[in-house]
Amino acid sequence: MKSKIIKIAIAVVICLLIGFLSSFATQSSVNDWYVTLNKPSFNPPNWLFAPVWTVLYILMGIAAGIVWVKGYYHIWVKTALYHFGFQLLLNALWSIVFFGLKNPLAALFIILVLLTMIALTIKWFNVVSKKAALLMVPYFIWVLFATILNFSIWQLN
């Protein structure tokens, strides 16, 4: 039991760390460049993003930890976690490209690949643990919303 909790905690910390590191790119532009952009009417207020992402990173970490606990030696667990790791890197890359490089079009291509990778991660997590797959659904929904938002911002600017 202790080993399970430790693995889940490590996975949560990794996700939060990736989110924290990504926030440096976001913070570099959110108060200057981002405020100058035309945004759609459904754009959430800026203060909402940090708490939503924090909750999502925690849910993602719990999901990854649940999968990891099933035994990294198992090919399905490895496959699921490889997909998870790749989508987590794409998640960070999106922030760097959108906010750091100020390139909504390139970020749109990245987020489309990210959305696909999240769907594949959910598929593989479901093979290992239905609970882990379900914990990833809010993340998928939020990134789907972010994809629409990214597209709208690109289109309006």
Short mmCIF file of C-alpha atoms in Angstrom, two decimals:
data_model
loop_
_atom_site.label_atom_id
_atom_site.label_comp_id
_atom_site.label_asym_id
_atom_site.label_seq_id
_atom_site.Cartn_x
_atom_site.Cartn_y
_atom_site.Cartn_z
CA MET A 1 0.00 0.00 0.00
CA LYS A 2 2.81 2.41 0.90
CA SER A 3 4.50 1.70 -2.44
CA LYS A 4 1.26 2.54 -4.29
CA ILE A 5 0.88 5.86 -2.51
CA ILE A 6 4.53 6.73 -3.18
CA LYS A 7 4.20 5.99 -6.91
CA ILE A 8 1.01 8.02 -7.19
CA ALA A 9 2.63 10.90 -5.26
CA ILE A 10 5.69 10.82 -7.54
CA ALA A 11 3.46 10.91 -10.63
CA VAL A 12 1.48 13.85 -9.23
CA VAL A 13 4.69 15.75 -8.40
CA ILE A 14 6.04 15.15 -11.92
CA CYS A 15 2.84 16.48 -13.50
CA LEU A 16 2.78 19.52 -11.23
CA LEU A 17 6.46 20.14 -11.95
CA ILE A 18 5.85 20.07 -15.71
CA GLY A 19 2.94 22.46 -15.21
CA PHE A 20 5.06 24.74 -13.04
CA LEU A 21 7.90 24.80 -15.58
CA SER A 22 5.44 25.45 -18.41
CA SER A 23 4.02 28.37 -16.47
CA PHE A 24 7.28 30.28 -16.97
CA ALA A 25 6.53 30.51 -20.70
CA THR A 26 2.94 31.45 -19.93
CA GLN A 27 3.81 34.15 -17.39
CA SER A 28 6.26 35.74 -19.81
CA SER A 29 3.38 36.75 -22.11
CA VAL A 30 0.07 36.47 -20.29
CA ASN A 31 0.17 40.04 -18.92
CA ASP A 32 1.40 41.77 -22.06
CA TRP A 33 1.11 39.97 -25.41
CA TYR A 34 -1.89 37.83 -24.49
CA VAL A 35 -3.98 40.80 -23.30
CA THR A 36 -3.52 42.50 -26.68
CA LEU A 37 -5.03 39.59 -28.59
CA ASN A 38 -8.60 39.54 -29.82
CA LYS A 39 -10.37 36.71 -28.01
CA PRO A 40 -13.73 35.02 -28.48
CA SER A 41 -16.62 35.76 -26.14
CA PHE A 42 -16.21 32.37 -24.44
CA ASN A 43 -12.62 33.08 -23.36
CA PRO A 44 -12.42 32.37 -19.61
CA PRO A 45 -10.95 34.98 -17.25
CA ASN A 46 -7.19 34.66 -16.79
CA TRP A 47 -7.47 33.85 -13.06
CA LEU A 48 -9.34 30.61 -13.90
CA PHE A 49 -6.51 28.91 -15.77
CA ALA A 50 -4.09 28.29 -12.87
CA PRO A 51 -6.59 26.53 -10.56
CA VAL A 52 -8.05 24.48 -13.41
CA TRP A 53 -4.61 23.35 -14.58
CA THR A 54 -3.55 22.55 -11.03
CA VAL A 55 -6.55 20.25 -10.56
CA LEU A 56 -5.99 18.68 -13.98
CA TYR A 57 -2.30 18.01 -13.30
CA ILE A 58 -3.22 16.38 -10.00
CA LEU A 59 -5.86 14.17 -11.69
CA MET A 60 -3.38 13.28 -14.44
CA GLY A 61 -0.75 12.37 -11.88
CA ILE A 62 -3.15 10.19 -9.92
CA ALA A 63 -4.17 8.47 -13.16
CA ALA A 64 -0.55 7.86 -14.19
CA GLY A 65 0.28 6.64 -10.69
CA ILE A 66 -2.60 4.16 -10.75
CA VAL A 67 -1.31 2.79 -14.05
CA TRP A 68 2.30 2.69 -12.82
CA VAL A 69 1.24 0.73 -9.72
CA LYS A 70 -0.06 -2.06 -11.99
CA GLY A 71 3.55 -3.01 -12.76
CA TYR A 72 5.95 -1.25 -15.10
CA TYR A 73 7.22 -4.63 -16.32
CA HIS A 74 3.88 -5.20 -18.12
CA ILE A 75 3.88 -4.14 -21.79
CA TRP A 76 0.44 -2.49 -21.53
CA VAL A 77 1.55 -0.41 -18.57
CA LYS A 78 4.72 0.65 -20.39
CA THR A 79 2.75 1.53 -23.51
CA ALA A 80 0.21 3.53 -21.50
CA LEU A 81 2.93 5.42 -19.63
CA TYR A 82 4.92 6.12 -22.82
CA HIS A 83 1.80 7.69 -24.32
CA PHE A 84 1.27 9.62 -21.09
CA GLY A 85 4.83 10.94 -21.06
CA PHE A 86 4.67 12.01 -24.69
CA GLN A 87 1.40 13.87 -24.23
CA LEU A 88 2.83 15.55 -21.11
CA LEU A 89 5.78 16.82 -23.16
CA LEU A 90 3.39 18.08 -25.86
CA ASN A 91 1.41 19.83 -23.15
CA ALA A 92 4.54 21.73 -22.08
CA LEU A 93 5.54 22.39 -25.69
CA TRP A 94 2.16 23.99 -26.39
CA SER A 95 2.70 26.57 -23.63
CA ILE A 96 6.18 27.35 -24.92
CA VAL A 97 4.99 27.80 -28.51
CA PHE A 98 1.76 29.67 -27.78
CA PHE A 99 2.98 31.97 -25.03
CA GLY A 100 6.77 31.85 -25.26
CA LEU A 101 7.06 32.06 -29.04
CA LYS A 102 3.72 33.89 -29.39
CA ASN A 103 2.69 31.64 -32.26
CA PRO A 104 -0.99 30.59 -32.08
CA LEU A 105 -0.89 28.81 -35.46
CA ALA A 106 2.04 26.54 -34.58
CA ALA A 107 0.46 26.01 -31.15
CA LEU A 108 -2.76 24.95 -32.88
CA PHE A 109 -0.94 22.15 -34.68
CA ILE A 110 0.69 21.06 -31.43
CA ILE A 111 -2.58 21.06 -29.50
CA LEU A 112 -4.25 18.95 -32.21
CA VAL A 113 -1.49 16.36 -31.82
CA LEU A 114 -1.78 16.71 -28.03
CA LEU A 115 -5.51 16.06 -28.17
CA THR A 116 -4.87 12.92 -30.23
CA MET A 117 -2.21 11.75 -27.78
CA ILE A 118 -4.53 12.32 -24.82
CA ALA A 119 -7.19 10.20 -26.53
CA LEU A 120 -4.62 7.45 -27.12
CA THR A 121 -3.43 7.73 -23.52
CA ILE A 122 -7.02 7.34 -22.30
CA LYS A 123 -7.39 4.29 -24.55
CA TRP A 124 -4.25 2.67 -23.13
CA PHE A 125 -5.04 3.69 -19.56
CA ASN A 126 -8.43 2.02 -20.00
CA VAL A 127 -6.68 -1.23 -20.93
CA VAL A 128 -4.80 -1.07 -17.62
CA SER A 129 -7.31 0.68 -15.33
CA LYS A 130 -10.76 2.07 -16.10
CA LYS A 131 -10.44 4.42 -13.10
CA ALA A 132 -7.20 5.88 -14.49
CA ALA A 133 -8.82 6.39 -17.89
CA LEU A 134 -11.79 8.18 -16.32
CA LEU A 135 -9.48 10.48 -14.36
CA MET A 136 -8.04 11.67 -17.70
CA VAL A 137 -11.43 12.63 -19.18
CA PRO A 138 -11.64 16.12 -17.60
CA TYR A 139 -8.19 16.85 -19.03
CA PHE A 140 -9.31 15.72 -22.49
CA ILE A 141 -12.41 17.92 -22.26
CA TRP A 142 -10.39 20.95 -21.11
CA VAL A 143 -7.82 20.50 -23.89
CA LEU A 144 -10.65 20.12 -26.40
CA PHE A 145 -11.99 23.45 -25.15
CA ALA A 146 -8.46 24.91 -25.30
CA THR A 147 -8.16 23.69 -28.90
CA ILE A 148 -11.31 25.56 -29.86
CA LEU A 149 -10.06 28.60 -27.97
CA ASN A 150 -6.63 28.38 -29.64
CA PHE A 151 -8.27 28.11 -33.08
CA SER A 152 -10.52 31.10 -32.34
CA ILE A 153 -7.64 33.24 -31.12
CA TRP A 154 -5.61 32.35 -34.21
CA GLN A 155 -8.60 33.13 -36.45
CA LEU A 156 -9.34 36.47 -34.75
CA ASN A 157 -5.74 37.64 -34.93
#
